[in-house]
Amino acid sequence: MKTYAKRDFPVEQIRRYLEPGPVVLVSSAWKGRDNIMTMGWHTVMEFTPSLVGCVIAESNDSFGMIRKSGECVINIPTADMIDTVVGIGNCDGGDTDKFERFGLGRAKAAKVGAPLIRECFASLECKVADTRLVDRYNFFIFEVVKAHVAPSPKYPKTLHYHGQGVFTADDGRAVSRRRLFTKLKDSPVF
Amino acid sequence: MKTYAKRDFPVEQIRRYLEPGPVVLVSSAWKGRDNIMTMGWHTVMEFTPSLVGCVIAESNDSFGMIRKSGECVINIPTADMIDTVVGIGNCDGGDTDKFERFGLGRAKAAKVGAPLIRECFASLECKVADTRLVDRYNFFIFEVVKAHVAPSPKYPKTLHYHGQGVFTADDGRAVSRRRLFTKLKDSPVF
């Protein structure tokens, strides 16, 4: 997979990449371990401070790492990473080094302990800013404290999820990866 | 503009349309008046009950209507409605009948007072479910209580906003409508 040389990007402008609703990869770290999860339920909430709200289910290993460390990195993959994105969302971080398993590279963040993912064109370093809706909805509000974005392409093609294993890339085609989902058979809504 | 014959759709599956991050049109009503606003900061939060979180800035006329009525409809426009979407986001509902001005048709909702927009392929009737983050972040949590969706196309082409007047449609092209934005000159982030 291609890696990106990223540059500093103004945190108050990260809506350019998150507002269109891409599937993202959230990296986290705690006590010498790290993890990655696939996440699709997020929204920009404010420009300054740069706030992003996200649902991170308690059943994810990442939930505990983020809760305890108070930090994470939101990495945005391009559409060609679809199989990596689905694979990460369908294996358990408890017994897998996902960076190794999926051939991803770590880069050191500036302000948080979680690693940036080299193969994603944008990485947003986040600190937990508000937890008052975590117990009820698993809803975290993060402040983006540092943003790293590849200067080109300006509008990378990203993945958008519709449920049932179906994504659209930015070319408008609906693509199913249902066969790679381990849990879909149990849930009509997943 | 084309109108859509919509059918009932399971509320626990509305993520199919909202999770990919489309720009939406929110309709609301209060005391004999109604209004429409353009909105891009939203996220699915739960399947059952079907919850959606949204930022609705207090400066919008719609904020008051939604706060007082406790209801709204989230309507999802297709990409060809770009000029309507931008126009609605750049005029003031206080002195304009936006349905009339933009040639949109009202349809009666089943469970809320706000009208459905006939020209949108999906309309989600919502009731306010949680207001505890409204004062601090203008963040409403809605329960989708009834969903109306056109059965075809299954994955309509929608609009995705990047700021600075630039949208991508699902064909991946970035399209600027900057000239139609009235407030951009005042803000580097809008």
PDB file of N, CA and C in Angstrom, chain A residues 12-13 15-17 19-23 39-48 51 53-55 129-130 132-133 136-137 139 141 155-157 160-164 166 168-174 187-190, chain B residues 12-13 15-17 19-23 39-48 51 53-55 129-130 132-133 136-137 139 141 155-157 160-164 166 168-174 187-190:
ATOM      1  N   GLU A  12      -8.808  23.657  12.576  1.00  0.00           N
ATOM      2  CA  GLU A  12     -10.164  24.211  12.429  1.00  0.00           C
ATOM      3  C   GLU A  12     -10.727  23.975  11.031  1.00  0.00           C
ATOM      4  N   GLN A  13      -9.927  23.383  10.136  1.00  0.00           N
ATOM      5  CA  GLN A  13     -10.424  23.103   8.783  1.00  0.00           C
ATOM      6  C   GLN A  13     -10.562  21.614   8.477  1.00  0.00           C
ATOM      7  N   ARG A  15     -12.913  19.697   8.874  1.00  0.00           N
ATOM      8  CA  ARG A  15     -14.216  19.325   8.312  1.00  0.00           C
ATOM      9  C   ARG A  15     -14.104  18.985   6.824  1.00  0.00           C
ATOM     10  N   ARG A  16     -13.115  19.539   6.143  1.00  0.00           N
ATOM     11  CA  ARG A  16     -12.975  19.237   4.713  1.00  0.00           C
ATOM     12  C   ARG A  16     -12.934  17.726   4.468  1.00  0.00           C
ATOM     13  N   TYR A  17     -12.333  17.018   5.406  1.00  0.00           N
ATOM     14  CA  TYR A  17     -12.144  15.573   5.225  1.00  0.00           C
ATOM     15  C   TYR A  17     -13.164  14.730   5.987  1.00  0.00           C
ATOM     16  N   GLU A  19     -16.390  15.843   7.246  1.00  0.00           N
ATOM     17  CA  GLU A  19     -17.814  16.129   7.043  1.00  0.00           C
ATOM     18  C   GLU A  19     -18.446  15.283   5.944  1.00  0.00           C
ATOM     19  N   PRO A  20     -17.721  14.943   4.893  1.00  0.00           N
ATOM     20  CA  PRO A  20     -18.349  14.106   3.863  1.00  0.00           C
ATOM     21  C   PRO A  20     -18.666  12.674   4.297  1.00  0.00           C
ATOM     22  N   GLY A  21     -18.321  12.289   5.519  1.00  0.00           N
ATOM     23  CA  GLY A  21     -18.789  11.005   6.037  1.00  0.00           C
ATOM     24  C   GLY A  21     -17.968   9.776   5.678  1.00  0.00           C
ATOM     25  N   PRO A  22     -16.639   9.898   5.543  1.00  0.00           N
ATOM     26  CA  PRO A  22     -15.855   8.712   5.204  1.00  0.00           C
ATOM     27  C   PRO A  22     -15.778   7.728   6.365  1.00  0.00           C
ATOM     28  N   VAL A  23     -15.648   6.457   6.036  1.00  0.00           N
ATOM     29  CA  VAL A  23     -15.237   5.469   7.024  1.00  0.00           C
ATOM     30  C   VAL A  23     -13.812   5.808   7.457  1.00  0.00           C
ATOM     31  N   MET A  39     -14.467   2.748  11.951  1.00  0.00           N
ATOM     32  CA  MET A  39     -15.536   3.526  12.568  1.00  0.00           C
ATOM     33  C   MET A  39     -16.262   4.378  11.529  1.00  0.00           C
ATOM     34  N   GLY A  40     -17.556   4.425  11.620  1.00  0.00           N
ATOM     35  CA  GLY A  40     -18.330   5.186  10.641  1.00  0.00           C
ATOM     36  C   GLY A  40     -19.311   6.182  11.235  1.00  0.00           C
ATOM     37  N   TRP A  41     -19.464   6.161  12.549  1.00  0.00           N
ATOM     38  CA  TRP A  41     -20.462   7.041  13.161  1.00  0.00           C
ATOM     39  C   TRP A  41     -19.763   8.221  13.818  1.00  0.00           C
ATOM     40  N   HIS A  42     -19.596   9.280  13.065  1.00  0.00           N
ATOM     41  CA  HIS A  42     -18.884  10.457  13.562  1.00  0.00           C
ATOM     42  C   HIS A  42     -19.456  11.704  12.922  1.00  0.00           C
ATOM     43  N   THR A  43     -19.275  12.834  13.604  1.00  0.00           N
ATOM     44  CA  THR A  43     -19.675  14.123  13.034  1.00  0.00           C
ATOM     45  C   THR A  43     -18.782  15.239  13.549  1.00  0.00           C
ATOM     46  N   VAL A  44     -18.485  16.176  12.680  1.00  0.00           N
ATOM     47  CA  VAL A  44     -17.864  17.420  13.118  1.00  0.00           C
ATOM     48  C   VAL A  44     -18.862  18.149  14.018  1.00  0.00           C
ATOM     49  N   MET A  45     -18.372  18.790  15.087  1.00  0.00           N
ATOM     50  CA  MET A  45     -19.264  19.509  16.003  1.00  0.00           C
ATOM     51  C   MET A  45     -18.909  20.982  16.184  1.00  0.00           C
ATOM     52  N   GLU A  46     -17.663  21.352  15.939  1.00  0.00           N
ATOM     53  CA  GLU A  46     -17.268  22.763  16.111  1.00  0.00           C
ATOM     54  C   GLU A  46     -15.963  22.987  15.369  1.00  0.00           C
ATOM     55  N   PHE A  47     -15.763  24.236  14.914  1.00  0.00           N
ATOM     56  CA  PHE A  47     -14.511  24.599  14.232  1.00  0.00           C
ATOM     57  C   PHE A  47     -13.387  24.867  15.247  1.00  0.00           C
ATOM     58  N   THR A  48     -13.678  25.768  16.234  1.00  0.00           N
ATOM     59  CA  THR A  48     -12.671  26.168  17.220  1.00  0.00           C
ATOM     60  C   THR A  48     -13.298  26.206  18.598  1.00  0.00           C
ATOM     61  N   LEU A  51     -13.871  20.194  17.250  1.00  0.00           N
ATOM     62  CA  LEU A  51     -14.513  19.079  17.954  1.00  0.00           C
ATOM     63  C   LEU A  51     -15.138  18.085  16.980  1.00  0.00           C
ATOM     64  N   GLY A  53     -17.533  14.433  17.258  1.00  0.00           N
ATOM     65  CA  GLY A  53     -18.246  13.455  18.082  1.00  0.00           C
ATOM     66  C   GLY A  53     -18.255  12.105  17.387  1.00  0.00           C
ATOM     67  N   CYS A  54     -18.095  11.021  18.163  1.00  0.00           N
ATOM     68  CA  CYS A  54     -17.994   9.666  17.588  1.00  0.00           C
ATOM     69  C   CYS A  54     -18.669   8.658  18.503  1.00  0.00           C
ATOM     70  N   VAL A  55     -19.298   7.675  17.906  1.00  0.00           N
ATOM     71  CA  VAL A  55     -19.775   6.522  18.680  1.00  0.00           C
ATOM     72  C   VAL A  55     -18.728   5.413  18.579  1.00  0.00           C
ATOM     73  N   ALA A 129     -12.552  15.277  24.909  1.00  0.00           N
ATOM     74  CA  ALA A 129     -12.919  16.603  25.419  1.00  0.00           C
ATOM     75  C   ALA A 129     -14.173  16.559  26.290  1.00  0.00           C
ATOM     76  N   ASP A 130     -15.012  15.555  26.081  1.00  0.00           N
ATOM     77  CA  ASP A 130     -16.270  15.498  26.834  1.00  0.00           C
ATOM     78  C   ASP A 130     -16.750  14.046  26.838  1.00  0.00           C
ATOM     79  N   ARG A 132     -19.565  13.089  28.758  1.00  0.00           N
ATOM     80  CA  ARG A 132     -20.834  12.976  29.480  1.00  0.00           C
ATOM     81  C   ARG A 132     -21.878  12.115  28.767  1.00  0.00           C
ATOM     82  N   LEU A 133     -21.694  11.855  27.474  1.00  0.00           N
ATOM     83  CA  LEU A 133     -22.638  10.952  26.796  1.00  0.00           C
ATOM     84  C   LEU A 133     -22.040   9.566  26.547  1.00  0.00           C
ATOM     85  N   ARG A 136     -24.170   6.597  28.368  1.00  0.00           N
ATOM     86  CA  ARG A 136     -25.495   6.353  27.795  1.00  0.00           C
ATOM     87  C   ARG A 136     -25.464   5.937  26.327  1.00  0.00           C
ATOM     88  N   TYR A 137     -24.551   6.546  25.538  1.00  0.00           N
ATOM     89  CA  TYR A 137     -24.587   6.317  24.080  1.00  0.00           C
ATOM     90  C   TYR A 137     -23.256   5.853  23.509  1.00  0.00           C
ATOM     91  N   PHE A 139     -20.859   7.720  23.222  1.00  0.00           N
ATOM     92  CA  PHE A 139     -20.567   8.881  22.371  1.00  0.00           C
ATOM     93  C   PHE A 139     -19.477   9.728  23.005  1.00  0.00           C
ATOM     94  N   ILE A 141     -16.792  12.953  22.674  1.00  0.00           N
ATOM     95  CA  ILE A 141     -16.462  14.181  21.952  1.00  0.00           C
ATOM     96  C   ILE A 141     -14.961  14.385  22.067  1.00  0.00           C
ATOM     97  N   TYR A 155      -8.837  16.279  -2.810  1.00  0.00           N
ATOM     98  CA  TYR A 155     -10.077  15.607  -2.418  1.00  0.00           C
ATOM     99  C   TYR A 155      -9.954  14.116  -2.696  1.00  0.00           C
ATOM    100  N   PRO A 156      -9.279  13.382  -1.829  1.00  0.00           N
ATOM    101  CA  PRO A 156      -9.044  11.950  -2.076  1.00  0.00           C
ATOM    102  C   PRO A 156     -10.356  11.170  -2.102  1.00  0.00           C
ATOM    103  N   LYS A 157     -10.366  10.101  -2.836  1.00  0.00           N
ATOM    104  CA  LYS A 157     -11.552   9.249  -2.893  1.00  0.00           C
ATOM    105  C   LYS A 157     -11.629   8.433  -1.608  1.00  0.00           C
ATOM    106  N   HIS A 160     -17.582   5.118   1.870  1.00  0.00           N
ATOM    107  CA  HIS A 160     -18.791   5.498   2.607  1.00  0.00           C
ATOM    108  C   HIS A 160     -19.635   4.256   2.808  1.00  0.00           C
ATOM    109  N   TYR A 161     -20.053   4.019   4.047  1.00  0.00           N
ATOM    110  CA  TYR A 161     -20.683   2.741   4.377  1.00  0.00           C
ATOM    111  C   TYR A 161     -22.210   2.853   4.448  1.00  0.00           C
ATOM    112  N   HIS A 162     -22.872   1.827   3.935  1.00  0.00           N
ATOM    113  CA  HIS A 162     -24.338   1.803   3.911  1.00  0.00           C
ATOM    114  C   HIS A 162     -24.927   0.675   4.746  1.00  0.00           C
ATOM    115  N   GLY A 163     -24.108  -0.086   5.463  1.00  0.00           N
ATOM    116  CA  GLY A 163     -24.622  -1.264   6.156  1.00  0.00           C
ATOM    117  C   GLY A 163     -24.661  -2.470   5.224  1.00  0.00           C
ATOM    118  N   GLN A 164     -24.890  -3.637   5.812  1.00  0.00           N
ATOM    119  CA  GLN A 164     -25.039  -4.863   5.011  1.00  0.00           C
ATOM    120  C   GLN A 164     -23.811  -5.185   4.160  1.00  0.00           C
ATOM    121  N   VAL A 166     -22.093  -3.162   2.371  1.00  0.00           N
ATOM    122  CA  VAL A 166     -22.037  -2.385   1.124  1.00  0.00           C
ATOM    123  C   VAL A 166     -21.421  -1.000   1.359  1.00  0.00           C
ATOM    124  N   THR A 168     -20.084   2.667  -0.771  1.00  0.00           N
ATOM    125  CA  THR A 168     -19.854   3.376  -2.022  1.00  0.00           C
ATOM    126  C   THR A 168     -18.517   4.085  -1.904  1.00  0.00           C
ATOM    127  N   ALA A 169     -17.757   4.020  -2.973  1.00  0.00           N
ATOM    128  CA  ALA A 169     -16.574   4.865  -3.072  1.00  0.00           C
ATOM    129  C   ALA A 169     -17.054   6.165  -3.697  1.00  0.00           C
ATOM    130  N   ASP A 170     -16.185   7.110  -3.870  1.00  0.00           N
ATOM    131  CA  ASP A 170     -16.624   8.393  -4.394  1.00  0.00           C
ATOM    132  C   ASP A 170     -16.935   8.353  -5.880  1.00  0.00           C
ATOM    133  N   ASP A 171     -16.727   7.226  -6.519  1.00  0.00           N
ATOM    134  CA  ASP A 171     -17.113   7.152  -7.917  1.00  0.00           C
ATOM    135  C   ASP A 171     -18.581   6.727  -8.060  1.00  0.00           C
ATOM    136  N   GLY A 172     -19.288   6.570  -6.926  1.00  0.00           N
ATOM    137  CA  GLY A 172     -20.715   6.307  -6.977  1.00  0.00           C
ATOM    138  C   GLY A 172     -21.090   4.838  -7.079  1.00  0.00           C
ATOM    139  N   ARG A 173     -20.121   3.984  -7.349  1.00  0.00           N
ATOM    140  CA  ARG A 173     -20.450   2.565  -7.442  1.00  0.00           C
ATOM    141  C   ARG A 173     -20.673   1.982  -6.059  1.00  0.00           C
ATOM    142  N   ALA A 174     -21.728   1.158  -5.920  1.00  0.00           N
ATOM    143  CA  ALA A 174     -21.925   0.415  -4.680  1.00  0.00           C
ATOM    144  C   ALA A 174     -21.155  -0.900  -4.798  1.00  0.00           C
ATOM    145  N   SER A 187     -27.282 -10.228  12.281  1.00  0.00           N
ATOM    146  CA  SER A 187     -27.933  -8.944  12.458  1.00  0.00           C
ATOM    147  C   SER A 187     -28.462  -8.404  11.140  1.00  0.00           C
ATOM    148  N   PRO A 188     -29.737  -8.066  11.083  1.00  0.00           N
ATOM    149  CA  PRO A 188     -30.261  -7.494   9.852  1.00  0.00           C
ATOM    150  C   PRO A 188     -29.807  -6.062   9.637  1.00  0.00           C
ATOM    151  N   VAL A 189     -29.287  -5.420  10.677  1.00  0.00           N
ATOM    152  CA  VAL A 189     -28.976  -4.003  10.546  1.00  0.00           C
ATOM    153  C   VAL A 189     -27.498  -3.704  10.444  1.00  0.00           C
ATOM    154  N   PHE A 190     -26.668  -4.674  10.757  1.00  0.00           N
ATOM    155  CA  PHE A 190     -25.235  -4.402  10.853  1.00  0.00           C
ATOM    156  C   PHE A 190     -24.691  -3.910   9.518  1.00  0.00           C
TER     157      PHE A 190
ATOM    158  N   GLU B  12     -34.762   1.286  11.894  1.00  0.00           N
ATOM    159  CA  GLU B  12     -33.472   0.794  12.404  1.00  0.00           C
ATOM    160  C   GLU B  12     -32.464   0.591  11.283  1.00  0.00           C
ATOM    161  N   GLN B  13     -32.882   0.797  10.033  1.00  0.00           N
ATOM    162  CA  GLN B  13     -31.949   0.648   8.914  1.00  0.00           C
ATOM    163  C   GLN B  13     -31.630   1.965   8.188  1.00  0.00           C
ATOM    164  N   ARG B  15     -29.448   4.054   8.691  1.00  0.00           N
ATOM    165  CA  ARG B  15     -28.007   4.290   8.506  1.00  0.00           C
ATOM    166  C   ARG B  15     -27.577   4.102   7.053  1.00  0.00           C
ATOM    167  N   ARG B  16     -28.324   3.286   6.308  1.00  0.00           N
ATOM    168  CA  ARG B  16     -27.957   3.091   4.898  1.00  0.00           C
ATOM    169  C   ARG B  16     -27.829   4.424   4.172  1.00  0.00           C
ATOM    170  N   TYR B  17     -28.677   5.372   4.556  1.00  0.00           N
ATOM    171  CA  TYR B  17     -28.711   6.659   3.859  1.00  0.00           C
ATOM    172  C   TYR B  17     -27.955   7.771   4.592  1.00  0.00           C
ATOM    173  N   GLU B  19     -25.410   7.320   7.157  1.00  0.00           N
ATOM    174  CA  GLU B  19     -24.017   7.074   7.555  1.00  0.00           C
ATOM    175  C   GLU B  19     -23.011   7.548   6.505  1.00  0.00           C
ATOM    176  N   PRO B  20     -23.327   7.468   5.219  1.00  0.00           N
ATOM    177  CA  PRO B  20     -22.339   7.949   4.232  1.00  0.00           C
ATOM    178  C   PRO B  20     -22.088   9.457   4.249  1.00  0.00           C
ATOM    179  N   GLY B  21     -22.809  10.212   5.080  1.00  0.00           N
ATOM    180  CA  GLY B  21     -22.458  11.612   5.271  1.00  0.00           C
ATOM    181  C   GLY B  21     -23.035  12.602   4.277  1.00  0.00           C
ATOM    182  N   PRO B  22     -24.254  12.365   3.757  1.00  0.00           N
ATOM    183  CA  PRO B  22     -24.801  13.328   2.792  1.00  0.00           C
ATOM    184  C   PRO B  22     -25.208  14.641   3.452  1.00  0.00           C
ATOM    185  N   VAL B  23     -25.141  15.701   2.707  1.00  0.00           N
ATOM    186  CA  VAL B  23     -25.804  16.944   3.109  1.00  0.00           C
ATOM    187  C   VAL B  23     -27.308  16.691   3.126  1.00  0.00           C
ATOM    188  N   MET B  39     -28.033  21.091   6.296  1.00  0.00           N
ATOM    189  CA  MET B  39     -27.278  20.624   7.465  1.00  0.00           C
ATOM    190  C   MET B  39     -26.301  19.515   7.064  1.00  0.00           C
ATOM    191  N   GLY B  40     -25.102  19.592   7.598  1.00  0.00           N
ATOM    192  CA  GLY B  40     -24.108  18.575   7.253  1.00  0.00           C
ATOM    193  C   GLY B  40     -23.433  17.906   8.431  1.00  0.00           C
ATOM    194  N   TRP B  41     -23.737  18.362   9.643  1.00  0.00           N
ATOM    195  CA  TRP B  41     -23.045  17.816  10.815  1.00  0.00           C
ATOM    196  C   TRP B  41     -23.994  16.878  11.540  1.00  0.00           C
ATOM    197  N   HIS B  42     -23.957  15.622  11.185  1.00  0.00           N
ATOM    198  CA  HIS B  42     -24.873  14.629  11.770  1.00  0.00           C
ATOM    199  C   HIS B  42     -24.197  13.274  11.812  1.00  0.00           C
ATOM    200  N   THR B  43     -24.646  12.433  12.728  1.00  0.00           N
ATOM    201  CA  THR B  43     -24.161  11.055  12.786  1.00  0.00           C
ATOM    202  C   THR B  43     -25.238  10.119  13.310  1.00  0.00           C
ATOM    203  N   VAL B  44     -25.285   8.925  12.753  1.00  0.00           N
ATOM    204  CA  VAL B  44     -26.095   7.862  13.347  1.00  0.00           C
ATOM    205  C   VAL B  44     -25.498   7.544  14.720  1.00  0.00           C
ATOM    206  N   MET B  45     -26.367   7.263  15.708  1.00  0.00           N
ATOM    207  CA  MET B  45     -25.867   6.946  17.056  1.00  0.00           C
ATOM    208  C   MET B  45     -26.340   5.600  17.582  1.00  0.00           C
ATOM    209  N   GLU B  46     -27.456   5.102  17.076  1.00  0.00           N
ATOM    210  CA  GLU B  46     -27.972   3.808  17.554  1.00  0.00           C
ATOM    211  C   GLU B  46     -28.972   3.272  16.544  1.00  0.00           C
ATOM    212  N   PHE B  47     -29.061   1.917  16.481  1.00  0.00           N
ATOM    213  CA  PHE B  47     -30.038   1.284  15.582  1.00  0.00           C
ATOM    214  C   PHE B  47     -31.453   1.295  16.190  1.00  0.00           C
ATOM    215  N   THR B  48     -31.552   0.783  17.456  1.00  0.00           N
ATOM    216  CA  THR B  48     -32.854   0.681  18.114  1.00  0.00           C
ATOM    217  C   THR B  48     -32.726   1.130  19.556  1.00  0.00           C
ATOM    218  N   LEU B  51     -31.407   6.395  16.570  1.00  0.00           N
ATOM    219  CA  LEU B  51     -30.970   7.717  17.035  1.00  0.00           C
ATOM    220  C   LEU B  51     -29.997   8.372  16.061  1.00  0.00           C
ATOM    221  N   GLY B  53     -27.638  12.038  15.893  1.00  0.00           N
ATOM    222  CA  GLY B  53     -27.184  13.273  16.530  1.00  0.00           C
ATOM    223  C   GLY B  53     -26.847  14.312  15.476  1.00  0.00           C
ATOM    224  N   CYS B  54     -27.197  15.588  15.746  1.00  0.00           N
ATOM    225  CA  CYS B  54     -27.007  16.661  14.755  1.00  0.00           C
ATOM    226  C   CYS B  54     -26.629  17.958  15.452  1.00  0.00           C
ATOM    227  N   VAL B  55     -25.780  18.723  14.809  1.00  0.00           N
ATOM    228  CA  VAL B  55     -25.524  20.091  15.257  1.00  0.00           C
ATOM    229  C   VAL B  55     -26.408  21.038  14.459  1.00  0.00           C
ATOM    230  N   ALA B 129     -34.925  13.477  21.258  1.00  0.00           N
ATOM    231  CA  ALA B 129     -34.821  12.431  22.272  1.00  0.00           C
ATOM    232  C   ALA B 129     -33.927  12.845  23.439  1.00  0.00           C
ATOM    233  N   ASP B 130     -33.014  13.780  23.212  1.00  0.00           N
ATOM    234  CA  ASP B 130     -32.076  14.155  24.269  1.00  0.00           C
ATOM    235  C   ASP B 130     -31.540  15.548  23.948  1.00  0.00           C
ATOM    236  N   ARG B 132     -29.475  17.243  26.256  1.00  0.00           N
ATOM    237  CA  ARG B 132     -28.525  17.675  27.283  1.00  0.00           C
ATOM    238  C   ARG B 132     -27.264  18.319  26.717  1.00  0.00           C
ATOM    239  N   LEU B 133     -26.979  18.129  25.423  1.00  0.00           N
ATOM    240  CA  LEU B 133     -25.815  18.810  24.838  1.00  0.00           C
ATOM    241  C   LEU B 133     -26.208  19.997  23.950  1.00  0.00           C
ATOM    242  N   ARG B 136     -24.649  23.493  25.279  1.00  0.00           N
ATOM    243  CA  ARG B 136     -23.191  23.624  25.151  1.00  0.00           C
ATOM    244  C   ARG B 136     -22.702  23.536  23.710  1.00  0.00           C
ATOM    245  N   TYR B 137     -23.329  22.624  22.904  1.00  0.00           N
ATOM    246  CA  TYR B 137     -22.794  22.365  21.558  1.00  0.00           C
ATOM    247  C   TYR B 137     -23.834  22.540  20.440  1.00  0.00           C
ATOM    248  N   PHE B 139     -26.088  20.532  20.023  1.00  0.00           N
ATOM    249  CA  PHE B 139     -26.147  19.140  19.549  1.00  0.00           C
ATOM    250  C   PHE B 139     -27.444  18.492  20.033  1.00  0.00           C
ATOM    251  N   ILE B 141     -30.042  15.184  19.916  1.00  0.00           N
ATOM    252  CA  ILE B 141     -30.183  13.770  19.578  1.00  0.00           C
ATOM    253  C   ILE B 141     -31.653  13.527  19.245  1.00  0.00           C
ATOM    254  N   TYR B 155     -29.166   3.128  -4.109  1.00  0.00           N
ATOM    255  CA  TYR B 155     -28.085   3.968  -3.573  1.00  0.00           C
ATOM    256  C   TYR B 155     -28.021   5.264  -4.368  1.00  0.00           C
ATOM    257  N   PRO B 156     -28.913   6.205  -4.046  1.00  0.00           N
ATOM    258  CA  PRO B 156     -28.963   7.459  -4.818  1.00  0.00           C
ATOM    259  C   PRO B 156     -27.676   8.258  -4.659  1.00  0.00           C
ATOM    260  N   LYS B 157     -27.351   9.014  -5.667  1.00  0.00           N
ATOM    261  CA  LYS B 157     -26.166   9.874  -5.607  1.00  0.00           C
ATOM    262  C   LYS B 157     -26.485  11.077  -4.722  1.00  0.00           C
ATOM    263  N   HIS B 160     -21.854  15.700  -0.778  1.00  0.00           N
ATOM    264  CA  HIS B 160     -20.983  15.667   0.403  1.00  0.00           C
ATOM    265  C   HIS B 160     -20.181  16.958   0.439  1.00  0.00           C
ATOM    266  N   TYR B 161     -20.176  17.604   1.610  1.00  0.00           N
ATOM    267  CA  TYR B 161     -19.629  18.955   1.685  1.00  0.00           C
ATOM    268  C   TYR B 161     -18.234  18.975   2.302  1.00  0.00           C
ATOM    269  N   HIS B 162     -17.372  19.806   1.730  1.00  0.00           N
ATOM    270  CA  HIS B 162     -15.983  19.915   2.195  1.00  0.00           C
ATOM    271  C   HIS B 162     -15.642  21.288   2.761  1.00  0.00           C
ATOM    272  N   GLY B 163     -16.610  22.196   2.863  1.00  0.00           N
ATOM    273  CA  GLY B 163     -16.301  23.561   3.263  1.00  0.00           C
ATOM    274  C   GLY B 163     -15.879  24.375   2.058  1.00  0.00           C
ATOM    275  N   GLN B 164     -15.781  25.704   2.255  1.00  0.00           N
ATOM    276  CA  GLN B 164     -15.290  26.608   1.205  1.00  0.00           C
ATOM    277  C   GLN B 164     -16.135  26.547  -0.073  1.00  0.00           C
ATOM    278  N   VAL B 166     -17.287  23.944  -1.558  1.00  0.00           N
ATOM    279  CA  VAL B 166     -16.967  22.797  -2.422  1.00  0.00           C
ATOM    280  C   VAL B 166     -17.700  21.530  -1.966  1.00  0.00           C
ATOM    281  N   THR B 168     -18.458  17.289  -3.079  1.00  0.00           N
ATOM    282  CA  THR B 168     -18.299  16.197  -4.021  1.00  0.00           C
ATOM    283  C   THR B 168     -19.643  15.499  -4.127  1.00  0.00           C
ATOM    284  N   ALA B 169     -19.999  15.160  -5.335  1.00  0.00           N
ATOM    285  CA  ALA B 169     -21.131  14.272  -5.544  1.00  0.00           C
ATOM    286  C   ALA B 169     -20.552  12.864  -5.531  1.00  0.00           C
ATOM    287  N   ASP B 170     -21.390  11.858  -5.650  1.00  0.00           N
ATOM    288  CA  ASP B 170     -20.871  10.496  -5.545  1.00  0.00           C
ATOM    289  C   ASP B 170     -20.076  10.065  -6.768  1.00  0.00           C
ATOM    290  N   ASP B 171     -19.985  10.925  -7.762  1.00  0.00           N
ATOM    291  CA  ASP B 171     -19.139  10.549  -8.897  1.00  0.00           C
ATOM    292  C   ASP B 171     -17.695  10.975  -8.674  1.00  0.00           C
ATOM    293  N   GLY B 172     -17.400  11.559  -7.501  1.00  0.00           N
ATOM    294  CA  GLY B 172     -16.018  11.851  -7.145  1.00  0.00           C
ATOM    295  C   GLY B 172     -15.533  13.214  -7.604  1.00  0.00           C
ATOM    296  N   ARG B 173     -16.296  13.880  -8.438  1.00  0.00           N
ATOM    297  CA  ARG B 173     -15.864  15.202  -8.885  1.00  0.00           C
ATOM    298  C   ARG B 173     -16.085  16.234  -7.776  1.00  0.00           C
ATOM    299  N   ALA B 174     -15.104  17.099  -7.575  1.00  0.00           N
ATOM    300  CA  ALA B 174     -15.290  18.226  -6.661  1.00  0.00           C
ATOM    301  C   ALA B 174     -15.899  19.368  -7.452  1.00  0.00           C
ATOM    302  N   SER B 187     -15.302  34.197   6.564  1.00  0.00           N
ATOM    303  CA  SER B 187     -14.825  33.081   7.365  1.00  0.00           C
ATOM    304  C   SER B 187     -13.935  32.159   6.568  1.00  0.00           C
ATOM    305  N   PRO B 188     -12.729  31.908   7.050  1.00  0.00           N
ATOM    306  CA  PRO B 188     -11.860  30.985   6.332  1.00  0.00           C
ATOM    307  C   PRO B 188     -12.308  29.537   6.468  1.00  0.00           C
ATOM    308  N   VAL B 189     -13.183  29.247   7.428  1.00  0.00           N
ATOM    309  CA  VAL B 189     -13.527  27.851   7.686  1.00  0.00           C
ATOM    310  C   VAL B 189     -14.915  27.470   7.190  1.00  0.00           C
ATOM    311  N   PHE B 190     -15.741  28.426   6.851  1.00  0.00           N
ATOM    312  CA  PHE B 190     -17.142  28.123   6.561  1.00  0.00           C
ATOM    313  C   PHE B 190     -17.264  27.178   5.382  1.00  0.00           C
TER     314      PHE B 190
END
